[in-house]
Short mmCIF file of C-alpha atoms and ligand atoms in Angstrom, two decimals:
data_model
loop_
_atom_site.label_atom_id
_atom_site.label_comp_id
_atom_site.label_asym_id
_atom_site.label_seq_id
_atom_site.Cartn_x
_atom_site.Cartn_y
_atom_site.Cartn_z
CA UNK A 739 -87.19 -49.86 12.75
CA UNK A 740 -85.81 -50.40 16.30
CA UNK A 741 -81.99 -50.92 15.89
CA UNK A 742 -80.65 -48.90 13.14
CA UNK A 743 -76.94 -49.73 12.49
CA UNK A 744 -76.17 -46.10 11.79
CA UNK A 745 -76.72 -43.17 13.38
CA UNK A 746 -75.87 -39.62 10.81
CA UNK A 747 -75.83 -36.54 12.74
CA UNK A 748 -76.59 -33.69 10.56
CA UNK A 749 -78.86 -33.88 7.21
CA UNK A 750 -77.46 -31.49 5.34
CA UNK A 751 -75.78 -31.51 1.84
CA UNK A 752 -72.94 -34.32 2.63
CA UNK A 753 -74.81 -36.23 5.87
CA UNK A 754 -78.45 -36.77 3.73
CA UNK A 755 -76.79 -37.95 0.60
CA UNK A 756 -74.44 -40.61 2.67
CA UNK A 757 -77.28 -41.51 4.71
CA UNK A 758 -79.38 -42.31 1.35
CA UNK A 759 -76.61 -44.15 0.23
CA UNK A 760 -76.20 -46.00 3.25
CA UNK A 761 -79.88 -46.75 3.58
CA UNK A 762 -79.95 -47.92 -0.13
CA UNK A 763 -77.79 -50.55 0.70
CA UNK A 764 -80.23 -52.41 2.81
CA UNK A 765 -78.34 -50.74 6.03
CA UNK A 766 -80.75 -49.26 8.48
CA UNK A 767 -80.03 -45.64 9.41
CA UNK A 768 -81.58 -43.00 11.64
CA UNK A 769 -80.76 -39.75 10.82
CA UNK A 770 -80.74 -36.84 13.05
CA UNK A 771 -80.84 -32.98 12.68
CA UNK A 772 -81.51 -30.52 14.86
CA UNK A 773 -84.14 -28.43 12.54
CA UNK A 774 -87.26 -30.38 13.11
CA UNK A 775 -88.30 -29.11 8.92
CA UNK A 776 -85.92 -30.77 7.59
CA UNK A 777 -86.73 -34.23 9.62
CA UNK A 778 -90.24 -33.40 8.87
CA UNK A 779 -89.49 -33.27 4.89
CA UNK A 780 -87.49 -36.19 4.49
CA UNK A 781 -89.84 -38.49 6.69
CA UNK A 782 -92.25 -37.76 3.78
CA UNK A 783 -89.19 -39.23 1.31
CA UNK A 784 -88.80 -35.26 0.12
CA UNK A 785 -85.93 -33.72 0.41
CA UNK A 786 -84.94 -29.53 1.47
CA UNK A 787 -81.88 -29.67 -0.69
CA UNK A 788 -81.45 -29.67 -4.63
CA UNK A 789 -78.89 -32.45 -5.61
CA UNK A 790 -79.48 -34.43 -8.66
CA UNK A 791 -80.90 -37.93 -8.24
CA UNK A 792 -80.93 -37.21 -4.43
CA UNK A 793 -84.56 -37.16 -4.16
CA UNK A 794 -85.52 -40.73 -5.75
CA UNK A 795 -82.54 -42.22 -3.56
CA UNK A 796 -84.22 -40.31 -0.60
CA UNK A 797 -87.79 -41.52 -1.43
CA UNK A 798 -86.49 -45.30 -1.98
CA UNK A 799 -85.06 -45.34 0.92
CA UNK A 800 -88.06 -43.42 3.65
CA UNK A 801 -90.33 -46.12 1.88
CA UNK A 802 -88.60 -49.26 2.17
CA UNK A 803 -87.69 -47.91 6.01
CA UNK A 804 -84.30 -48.10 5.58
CA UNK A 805 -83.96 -44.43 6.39
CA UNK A 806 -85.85 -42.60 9.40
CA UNK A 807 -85.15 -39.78 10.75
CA UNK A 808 -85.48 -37.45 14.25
CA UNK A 809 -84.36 -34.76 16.27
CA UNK A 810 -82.31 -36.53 18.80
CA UNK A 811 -80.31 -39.47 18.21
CA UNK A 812 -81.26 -43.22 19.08
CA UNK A 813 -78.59 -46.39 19.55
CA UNK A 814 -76.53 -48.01 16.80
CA UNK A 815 -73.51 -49.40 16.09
CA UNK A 816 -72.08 -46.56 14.15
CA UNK A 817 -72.10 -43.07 14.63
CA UNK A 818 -71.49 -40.50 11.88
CA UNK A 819 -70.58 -36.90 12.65
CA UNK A 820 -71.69 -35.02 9.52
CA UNK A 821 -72.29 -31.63 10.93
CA UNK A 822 -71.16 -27.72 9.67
CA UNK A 823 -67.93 -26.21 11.03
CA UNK A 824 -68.38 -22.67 10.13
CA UNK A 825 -65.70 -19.92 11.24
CA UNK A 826 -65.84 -17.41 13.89
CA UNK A 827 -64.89 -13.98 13.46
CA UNK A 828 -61.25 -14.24 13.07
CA UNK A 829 -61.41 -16.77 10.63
CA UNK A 830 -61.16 -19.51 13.35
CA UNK A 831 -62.70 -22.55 13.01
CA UNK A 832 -65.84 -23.16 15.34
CA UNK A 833 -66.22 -27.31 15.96
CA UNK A 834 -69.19 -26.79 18.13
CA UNK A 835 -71.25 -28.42 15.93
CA UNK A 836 -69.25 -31.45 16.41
CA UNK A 837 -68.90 -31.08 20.07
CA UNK A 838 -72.26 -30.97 20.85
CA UNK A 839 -73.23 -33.40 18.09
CA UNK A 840 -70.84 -35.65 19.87
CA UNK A 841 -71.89 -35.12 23.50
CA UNK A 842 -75.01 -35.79 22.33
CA UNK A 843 -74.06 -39.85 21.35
CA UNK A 844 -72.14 -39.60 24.32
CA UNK A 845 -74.41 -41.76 26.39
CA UNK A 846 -75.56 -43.87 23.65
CA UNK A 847 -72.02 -45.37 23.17
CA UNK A 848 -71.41 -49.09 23.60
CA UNK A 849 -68.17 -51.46 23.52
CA UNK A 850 -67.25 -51.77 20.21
CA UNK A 851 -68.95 -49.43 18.51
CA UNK A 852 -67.63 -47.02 15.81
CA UNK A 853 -67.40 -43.37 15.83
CA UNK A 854 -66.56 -41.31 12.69
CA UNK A 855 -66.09 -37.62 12.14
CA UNK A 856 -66.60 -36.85 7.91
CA UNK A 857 -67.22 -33.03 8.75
CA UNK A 858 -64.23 -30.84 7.81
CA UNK A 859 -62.07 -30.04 11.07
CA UNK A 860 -59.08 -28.45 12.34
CA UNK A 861 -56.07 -30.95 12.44
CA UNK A 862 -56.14 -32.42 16.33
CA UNK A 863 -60.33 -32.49 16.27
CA UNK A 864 -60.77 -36.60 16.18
CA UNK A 865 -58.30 -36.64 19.39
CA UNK A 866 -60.21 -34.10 20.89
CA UNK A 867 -63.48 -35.62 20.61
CA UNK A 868 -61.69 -38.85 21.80
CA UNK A 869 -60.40 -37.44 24.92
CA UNK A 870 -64.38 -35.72 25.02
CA UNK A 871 -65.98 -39.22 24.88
CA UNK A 872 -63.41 -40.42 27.44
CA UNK A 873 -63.49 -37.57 29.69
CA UNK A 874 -67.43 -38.90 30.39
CA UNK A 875 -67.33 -42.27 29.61
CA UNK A 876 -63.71 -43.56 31.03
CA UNK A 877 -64.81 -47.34 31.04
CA UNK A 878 -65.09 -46.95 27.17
CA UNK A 879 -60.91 -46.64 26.38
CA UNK A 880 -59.44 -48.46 24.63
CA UNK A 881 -62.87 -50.07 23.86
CA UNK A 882 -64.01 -48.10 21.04
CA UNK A 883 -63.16 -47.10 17.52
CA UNK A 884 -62.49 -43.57 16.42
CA UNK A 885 -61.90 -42.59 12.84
CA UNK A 886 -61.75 -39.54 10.39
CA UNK A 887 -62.92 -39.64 7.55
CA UNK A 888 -63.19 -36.39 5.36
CA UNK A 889 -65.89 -36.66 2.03
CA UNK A 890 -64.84 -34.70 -0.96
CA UNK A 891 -67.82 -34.99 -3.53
CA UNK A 892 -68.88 -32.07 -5.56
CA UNK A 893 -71.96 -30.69 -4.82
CA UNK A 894 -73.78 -30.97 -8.05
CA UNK A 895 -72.34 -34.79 -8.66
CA UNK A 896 -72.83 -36.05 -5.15
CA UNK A 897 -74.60 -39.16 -5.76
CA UNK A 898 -71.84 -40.34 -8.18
CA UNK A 899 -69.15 -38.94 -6.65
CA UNK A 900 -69.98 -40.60 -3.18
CA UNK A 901 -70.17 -44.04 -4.39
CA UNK A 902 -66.88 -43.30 -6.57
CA UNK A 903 -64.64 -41.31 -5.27
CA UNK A 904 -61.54 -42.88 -3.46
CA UNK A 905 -61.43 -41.87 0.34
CA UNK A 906 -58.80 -41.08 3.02
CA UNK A 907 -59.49 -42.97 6.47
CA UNK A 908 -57.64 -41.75 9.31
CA UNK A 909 -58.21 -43.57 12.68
CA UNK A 910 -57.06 -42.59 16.00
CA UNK A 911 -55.23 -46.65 16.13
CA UNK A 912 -55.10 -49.27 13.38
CA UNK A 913 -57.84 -51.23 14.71
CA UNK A 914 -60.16 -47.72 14.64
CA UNK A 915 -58.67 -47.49 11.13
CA UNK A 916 -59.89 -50.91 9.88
CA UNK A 917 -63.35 -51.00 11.24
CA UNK A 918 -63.75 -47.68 9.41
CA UNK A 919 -62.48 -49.29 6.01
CA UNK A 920 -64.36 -52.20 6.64
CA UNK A 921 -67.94 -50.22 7.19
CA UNK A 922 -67.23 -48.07 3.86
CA UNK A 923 -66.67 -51.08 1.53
CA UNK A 924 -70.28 -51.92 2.17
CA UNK A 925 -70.82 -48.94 -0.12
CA UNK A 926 -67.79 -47.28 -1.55
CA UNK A 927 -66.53 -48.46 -4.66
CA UNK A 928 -63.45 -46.15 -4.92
CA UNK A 929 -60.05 -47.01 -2.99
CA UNK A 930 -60.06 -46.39 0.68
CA UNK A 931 -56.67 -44.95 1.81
CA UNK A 932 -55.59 -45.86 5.76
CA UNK A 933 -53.97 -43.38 7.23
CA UNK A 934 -54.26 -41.68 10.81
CA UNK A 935 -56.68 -39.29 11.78
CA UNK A 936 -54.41 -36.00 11.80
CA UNK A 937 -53.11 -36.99 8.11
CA UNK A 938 -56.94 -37.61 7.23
CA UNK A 939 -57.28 -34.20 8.70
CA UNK A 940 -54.86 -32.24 6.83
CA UNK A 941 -56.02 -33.95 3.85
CA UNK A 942 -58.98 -32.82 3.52
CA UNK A 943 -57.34 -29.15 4.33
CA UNK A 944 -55.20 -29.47 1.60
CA UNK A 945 -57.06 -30.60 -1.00
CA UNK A 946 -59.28 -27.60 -0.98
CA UNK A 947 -56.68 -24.96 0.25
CA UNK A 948 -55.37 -26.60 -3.33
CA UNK A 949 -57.72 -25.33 -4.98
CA UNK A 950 -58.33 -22.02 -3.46
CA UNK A 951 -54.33 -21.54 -4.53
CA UNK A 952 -54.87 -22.24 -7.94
CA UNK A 953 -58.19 -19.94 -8.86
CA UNK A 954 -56.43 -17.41 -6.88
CA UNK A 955 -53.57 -17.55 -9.57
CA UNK A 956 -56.74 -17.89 -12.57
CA UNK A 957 -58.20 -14.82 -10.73
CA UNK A 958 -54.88 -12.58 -10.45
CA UNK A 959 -54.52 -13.14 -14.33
CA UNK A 960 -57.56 -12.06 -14.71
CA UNK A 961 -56.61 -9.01 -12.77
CA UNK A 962 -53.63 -8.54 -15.06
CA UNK A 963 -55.37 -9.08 -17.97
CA UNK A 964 -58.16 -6.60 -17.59
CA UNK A 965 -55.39 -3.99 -17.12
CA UNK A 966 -53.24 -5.26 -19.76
CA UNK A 967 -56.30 -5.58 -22.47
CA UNK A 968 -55.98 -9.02 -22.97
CA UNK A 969 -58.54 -11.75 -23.34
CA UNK A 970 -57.97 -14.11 -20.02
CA UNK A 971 -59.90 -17.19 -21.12
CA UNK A 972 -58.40 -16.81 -24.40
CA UNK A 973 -54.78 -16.86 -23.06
CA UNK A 974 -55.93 -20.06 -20.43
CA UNK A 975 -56.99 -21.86 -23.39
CA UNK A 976 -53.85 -21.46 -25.21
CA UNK A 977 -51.51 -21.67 -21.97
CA UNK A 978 -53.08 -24.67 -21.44
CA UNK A 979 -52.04 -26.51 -24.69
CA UNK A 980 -49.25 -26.57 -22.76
CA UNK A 981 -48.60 -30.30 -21.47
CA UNK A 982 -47.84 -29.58 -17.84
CA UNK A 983 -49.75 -26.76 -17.57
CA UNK A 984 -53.45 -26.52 -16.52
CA UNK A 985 -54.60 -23.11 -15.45
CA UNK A 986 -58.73 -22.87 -13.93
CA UNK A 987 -61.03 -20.35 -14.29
CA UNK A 988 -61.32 -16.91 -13.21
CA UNK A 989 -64.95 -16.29 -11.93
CA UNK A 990 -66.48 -13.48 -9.41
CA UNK A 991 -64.58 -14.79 -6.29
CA UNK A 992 -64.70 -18.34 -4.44
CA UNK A 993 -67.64 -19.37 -2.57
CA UNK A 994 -69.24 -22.31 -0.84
CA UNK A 995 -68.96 -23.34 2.19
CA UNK A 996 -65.41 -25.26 1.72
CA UNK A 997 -62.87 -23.91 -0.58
CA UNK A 998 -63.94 -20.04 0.52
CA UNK A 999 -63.51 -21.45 4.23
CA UNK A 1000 -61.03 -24.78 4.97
CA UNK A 1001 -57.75 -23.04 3.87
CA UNK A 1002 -58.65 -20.70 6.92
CA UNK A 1003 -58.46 -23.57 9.10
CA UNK A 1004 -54.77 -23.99 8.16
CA UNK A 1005 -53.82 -20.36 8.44
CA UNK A 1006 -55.68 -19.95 12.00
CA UNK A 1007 -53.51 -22.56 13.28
CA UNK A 1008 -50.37 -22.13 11.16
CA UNK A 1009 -50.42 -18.14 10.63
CA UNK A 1010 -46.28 -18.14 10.04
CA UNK A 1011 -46.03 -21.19 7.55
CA UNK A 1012 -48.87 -20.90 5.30
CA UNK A 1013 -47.86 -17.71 2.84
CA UNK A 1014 -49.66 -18.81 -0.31
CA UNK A 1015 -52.62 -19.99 1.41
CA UNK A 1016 -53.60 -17.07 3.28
CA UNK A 1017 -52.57 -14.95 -0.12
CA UNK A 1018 -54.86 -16.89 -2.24
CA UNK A 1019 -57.94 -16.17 0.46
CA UNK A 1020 -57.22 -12.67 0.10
CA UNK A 1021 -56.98 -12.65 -4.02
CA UNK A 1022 -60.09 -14.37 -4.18
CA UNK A 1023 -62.07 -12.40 -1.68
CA UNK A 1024 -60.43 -9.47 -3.41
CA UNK A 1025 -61.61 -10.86 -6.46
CA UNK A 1026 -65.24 -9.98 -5.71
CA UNK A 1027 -64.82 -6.48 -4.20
CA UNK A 1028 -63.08 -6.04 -7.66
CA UNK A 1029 -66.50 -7.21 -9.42
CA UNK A 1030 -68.33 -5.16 -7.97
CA UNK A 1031 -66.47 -2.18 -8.04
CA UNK A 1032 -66.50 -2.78 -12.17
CA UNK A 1033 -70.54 -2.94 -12.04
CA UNK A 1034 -69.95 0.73 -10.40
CA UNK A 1035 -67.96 1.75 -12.92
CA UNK A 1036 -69.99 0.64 -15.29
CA UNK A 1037 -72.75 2.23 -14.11
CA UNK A 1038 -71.39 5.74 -13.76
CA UNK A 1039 -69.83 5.58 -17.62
CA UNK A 1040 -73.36 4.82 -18.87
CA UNK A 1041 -74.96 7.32 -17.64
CA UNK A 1042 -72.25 9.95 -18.64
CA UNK A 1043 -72.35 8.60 -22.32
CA UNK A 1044 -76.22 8.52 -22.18
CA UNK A 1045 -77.50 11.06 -19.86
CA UNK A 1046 -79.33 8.43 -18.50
CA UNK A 1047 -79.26 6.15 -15.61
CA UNK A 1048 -79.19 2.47 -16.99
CA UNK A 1049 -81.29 -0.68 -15.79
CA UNK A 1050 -78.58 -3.79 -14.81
CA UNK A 1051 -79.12 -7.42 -14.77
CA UNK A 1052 -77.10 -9.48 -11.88
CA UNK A 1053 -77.06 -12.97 -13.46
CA UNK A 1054 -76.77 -15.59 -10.80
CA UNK A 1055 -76.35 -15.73 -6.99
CA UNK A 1056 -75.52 -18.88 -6.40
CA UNK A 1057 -72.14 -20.21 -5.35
CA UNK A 1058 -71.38 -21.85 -8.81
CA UNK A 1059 -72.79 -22.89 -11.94
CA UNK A 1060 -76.22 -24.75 -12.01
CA UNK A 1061 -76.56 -25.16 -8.19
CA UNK A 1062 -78.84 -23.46 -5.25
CA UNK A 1063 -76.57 -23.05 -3.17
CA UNK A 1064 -75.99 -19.32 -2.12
CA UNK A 1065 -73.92 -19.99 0.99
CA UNK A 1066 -70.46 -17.73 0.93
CA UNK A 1067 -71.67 -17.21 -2.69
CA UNK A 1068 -69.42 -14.39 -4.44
CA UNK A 1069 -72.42 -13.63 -6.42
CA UNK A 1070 -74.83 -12.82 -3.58
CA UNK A 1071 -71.96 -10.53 -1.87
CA UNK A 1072 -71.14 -8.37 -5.36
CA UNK A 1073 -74.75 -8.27 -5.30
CA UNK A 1074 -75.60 -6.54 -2.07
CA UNK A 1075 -72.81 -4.44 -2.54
CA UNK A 1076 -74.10 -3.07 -5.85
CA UNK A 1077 -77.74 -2.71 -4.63
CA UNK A 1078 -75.59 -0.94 -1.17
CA UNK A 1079 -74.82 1.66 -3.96
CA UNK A 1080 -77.94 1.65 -6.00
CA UNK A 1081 -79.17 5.50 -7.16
CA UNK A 1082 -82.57 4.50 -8.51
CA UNK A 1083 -80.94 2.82 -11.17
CA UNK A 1084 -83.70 -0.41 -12.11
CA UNK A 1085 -82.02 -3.73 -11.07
CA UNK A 1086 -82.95 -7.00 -12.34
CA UNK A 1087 -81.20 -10.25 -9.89
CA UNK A 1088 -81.42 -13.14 -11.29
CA UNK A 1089 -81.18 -16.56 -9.78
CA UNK A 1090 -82.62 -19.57 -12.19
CA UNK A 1091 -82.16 -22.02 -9.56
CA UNK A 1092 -84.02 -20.67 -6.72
CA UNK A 1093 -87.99 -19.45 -7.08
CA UNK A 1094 -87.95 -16.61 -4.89
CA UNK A 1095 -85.26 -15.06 -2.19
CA UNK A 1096 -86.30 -12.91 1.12
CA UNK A 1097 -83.77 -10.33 0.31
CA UNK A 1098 -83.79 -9.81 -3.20
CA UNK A 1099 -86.72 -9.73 -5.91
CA UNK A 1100 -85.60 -12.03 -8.76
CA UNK A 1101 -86.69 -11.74 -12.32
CA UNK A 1102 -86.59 -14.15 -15.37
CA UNK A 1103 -83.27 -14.59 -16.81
CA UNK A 1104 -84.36 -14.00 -20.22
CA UNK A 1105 -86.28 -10.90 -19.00
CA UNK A 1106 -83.37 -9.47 -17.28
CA UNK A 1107 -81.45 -10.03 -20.58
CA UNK A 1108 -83.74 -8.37 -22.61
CA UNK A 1109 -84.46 -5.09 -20.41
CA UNK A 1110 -81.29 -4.51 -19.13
CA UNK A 1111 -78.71 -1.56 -20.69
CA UNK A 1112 -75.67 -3.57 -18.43
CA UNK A 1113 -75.54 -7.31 -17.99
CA UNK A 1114 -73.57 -8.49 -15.74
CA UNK A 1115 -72.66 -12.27 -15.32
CA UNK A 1116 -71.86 -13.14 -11.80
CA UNK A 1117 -72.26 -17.74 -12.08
CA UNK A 1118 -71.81 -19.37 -15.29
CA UNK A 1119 -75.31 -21.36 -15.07
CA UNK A 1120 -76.40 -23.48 -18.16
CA UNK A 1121 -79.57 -21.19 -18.68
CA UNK A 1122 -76.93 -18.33 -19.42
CA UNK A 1123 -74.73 -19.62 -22.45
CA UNK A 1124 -76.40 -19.30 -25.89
CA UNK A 1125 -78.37 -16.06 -24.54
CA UNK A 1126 -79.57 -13.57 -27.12
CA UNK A 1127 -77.64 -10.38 -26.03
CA UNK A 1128 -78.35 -7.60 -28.33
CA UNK A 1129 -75.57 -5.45 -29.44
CA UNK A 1130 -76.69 -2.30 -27.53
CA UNK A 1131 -75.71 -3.85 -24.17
CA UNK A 1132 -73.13 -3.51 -22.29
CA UNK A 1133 -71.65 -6.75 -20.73
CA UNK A 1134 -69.73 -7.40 -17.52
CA UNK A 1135 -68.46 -11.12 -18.03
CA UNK A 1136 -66.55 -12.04 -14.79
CA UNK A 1137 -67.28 -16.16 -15.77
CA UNK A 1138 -66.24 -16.65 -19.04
CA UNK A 1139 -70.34 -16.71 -20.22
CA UNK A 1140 -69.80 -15.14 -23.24
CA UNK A 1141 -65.54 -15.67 -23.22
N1 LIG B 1432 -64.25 -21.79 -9.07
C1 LIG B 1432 -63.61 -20.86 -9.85
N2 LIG B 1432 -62.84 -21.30 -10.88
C2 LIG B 1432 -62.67 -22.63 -11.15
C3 LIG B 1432 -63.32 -23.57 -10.33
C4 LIG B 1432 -64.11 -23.13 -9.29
O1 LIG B 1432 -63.73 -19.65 -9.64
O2 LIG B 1432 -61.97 -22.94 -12.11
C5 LIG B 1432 -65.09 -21.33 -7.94
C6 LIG B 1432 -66.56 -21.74 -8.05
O3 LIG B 1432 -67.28 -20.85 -8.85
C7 LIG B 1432 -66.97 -21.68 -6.60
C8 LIG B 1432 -65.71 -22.13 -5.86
O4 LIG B 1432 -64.65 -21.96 -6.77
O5 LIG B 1432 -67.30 -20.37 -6.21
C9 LIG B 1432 -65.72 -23.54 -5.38
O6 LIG B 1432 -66.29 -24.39 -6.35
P1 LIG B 1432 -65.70 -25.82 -6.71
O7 LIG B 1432 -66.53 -26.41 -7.76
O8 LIG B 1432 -64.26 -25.74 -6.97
O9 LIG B 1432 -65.78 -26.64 -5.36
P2 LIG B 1432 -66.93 -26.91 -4.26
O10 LIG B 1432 -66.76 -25.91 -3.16
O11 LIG B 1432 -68.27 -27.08 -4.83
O12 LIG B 1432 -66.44 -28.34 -3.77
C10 LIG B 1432 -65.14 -28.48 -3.27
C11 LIG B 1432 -64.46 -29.66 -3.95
N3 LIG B 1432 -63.05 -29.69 -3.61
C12 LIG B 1432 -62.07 -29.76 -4.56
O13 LIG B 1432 -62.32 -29.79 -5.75
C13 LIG B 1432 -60.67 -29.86 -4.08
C14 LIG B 1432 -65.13 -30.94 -3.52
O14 LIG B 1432 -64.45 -32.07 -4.04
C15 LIG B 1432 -65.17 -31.03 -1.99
O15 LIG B 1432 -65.81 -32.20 -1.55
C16 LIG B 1432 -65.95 -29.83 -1.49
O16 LIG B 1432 -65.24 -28.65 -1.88
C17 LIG B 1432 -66.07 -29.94 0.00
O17 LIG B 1432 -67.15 -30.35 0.49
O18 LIG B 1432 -65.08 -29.71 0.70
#
């Protein structure tokens, strides 16, 4: 494969699904990361991430050499930025992912070609990396196209979502604009929406910082209702009867690596306008202090009612139900705090979607159930619901496992 027609920077849970996509529409793609494992892995057709149906796609498409991968990027035609923007301390975004992924295409670039940010950015990035690819490569202007275009699948549904899911497509100019809708018809059947690249930016933003807002209002009731003695998932399901109304879930905090972090990259910016948003980051991070702090409790009432200390079963680390993914997880935080305060009390973490962890020692869910004196559910995975709990136990629900 000498001239792939797309070049993905960053293989991670967004940039190896697209590229598999991509590639399994007969488009040739090389795709890049910098951690020479995971270029390694999927040059075998394997994959480092779990994402249903992900790993045929990414096998199909290694051995019909559609997809190839390296550590440093080669020419195309297109250019996909699909790299992490994490946040500094602060809270403030960090795009040097996408600045270096960029300067690295830098001298690859070619009249005509077309360059497309999908990684979640401040509002202003695409112009910045436009006046970046300028700034070096000044014969380019005017002779390139630059677009923004934000992904919002759900990790878990990825494969589906990608194909389905209607997208925003912000370009820097209309022309940048329609060369990006016309490269994601060849494999998006949802709408694509033109807009430019700031509204593209905000979009994406917004949609999450959405989100955050409302589980921030599921987790304050919660709040209330724990004080108030009141069932919360009982009183969402009947609120919600309500035609307009449509209340989420409480849970142990919010986690992942974009609704627990994009709203920040509002409030950074915009500290003055955006109240609610920087209110429902602190409800849900409080939401997980709170968690833990009940596990303590817990804890300390056992052992005055049974002059013993109890065992206690953590059930899940992961971000949210029936995933891997432990990045910004709630779970994993409640958990380290609780082991920060363990008095050789017996502990049993549990994590049915990972086989082992370097920090923690993780036992069988059912064998956590069973030994355990205080159970408490941290993710609402599948293996959970329908557990035999005997009656002796006490049980921490913050996911609405048991309701
Ligand atoms: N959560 C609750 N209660 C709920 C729903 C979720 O506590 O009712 C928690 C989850 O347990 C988890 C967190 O929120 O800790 C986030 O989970 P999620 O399923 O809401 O979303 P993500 O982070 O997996 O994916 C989101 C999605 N964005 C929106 O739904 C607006 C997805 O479409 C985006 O593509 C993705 O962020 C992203 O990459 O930005």
């Amino acid at each position: 494969m000498n001239n792939p027609e797309v070049v993905m920077i960053g293989l991670g849970y967004i940039g190896l699904p697209t590229a598999a996509l991509i590639a399994q529409n007969e488009i040739f793609v090389h795709g890049v990361d910098i951690n020479p494992k995971v270029v390694e892995t999927i040059n075998k057709g394997e994959i480092h991430i779990v994402e249903p149906d992900l790993d045929i796609a990414v096998a199909n498409a290694v051995k019909k050499g559609y997809l190839k991968t390296s550590i440093s990027p080669v020419q195309a035609n297109t250019y996909l930025i699909v790299v992490p923007t994490p946040f500094k301390a602060k809270n403030e975004p960090d795009i040097s992912f996408v600045e270096s992924a960029t300067k690295a295409i830098i001298p690859l670039l070619k009249e005509n070609d077309l360059y497309i940010i999908e990684s979640t950015s401040p509002i202003g990035t695409t112009e910045k990396m436009m006046e970046l690819i300028f700034s070096e490569r000044p014969e380019l202007k005017g002779k390139l196209h630059i677009a923004y275009c934000p992904e919002r699948v759900l990790p878990g549904n990825v494969m589906y979502e990608l194909v389905h899911n209607d997208r925003v497509i912000g370009g820097v100019d209309e022309k940048s604009t329609q060369k990006a809708i016309t490269f994601y018809c060849q494999f998006i059947k949802g709408d694509l929406h033109k807009t430019n690249a700031r509204t593209a930016e905000m979009c994406k933003l917004v949609e999450n910082s959405s989100r955050d807002v409302q589980i921030a209002f599921a987790n304050e009731l919660s709040l209330i209702c724990d004080k108030a003695d009141i069932n919360v998932w009982e009183l969402i399901e009947l609120a919600n009867k309500h035609p307009r109304v449509n209340i989420l879930q409480p849970g142990c905090g919010v986690g992942g690596h974009c609704i627990a972090v994009d709203p920040y990259f509002i409030v950074s910016d915009y500290p003055m306008e955006s109240q609610i948003i920087g209110k429902a980051r602190e409800i849900n991070n409080y939401k997980s202090f709170w968690c833990a702090e009940k596990v303590q409790t817990a804890k300390l009432q056992f052992e005055l009612k049974h002059g013993r200390k109890p065992s206690i079963a953590l059930m899940g680390l992961a971000f949210k139900p029936n995933i891997d993914d432990l990045r910004e997880s709630p779970a994993k935080y409640i958990a380290q705090k609780v082991l920060q305060n363990a008095n050789n009390e017996e502990y049993y973490i549990v994590e049915p979607n990972i086989n082992s962890h370097k920090v923690f020692k993780l036992t069988d869910y059912k064998t956590a159930a069973e030994k355990a004196d205080i159970i408490a559910f941290l993710v609402a995975h599948d293996e959970f619901k329908g557990l035999n709990i005997g009656d002796n136990k006490e049980v921490l629900d913050f996911c609405g496992v048991i309701k």
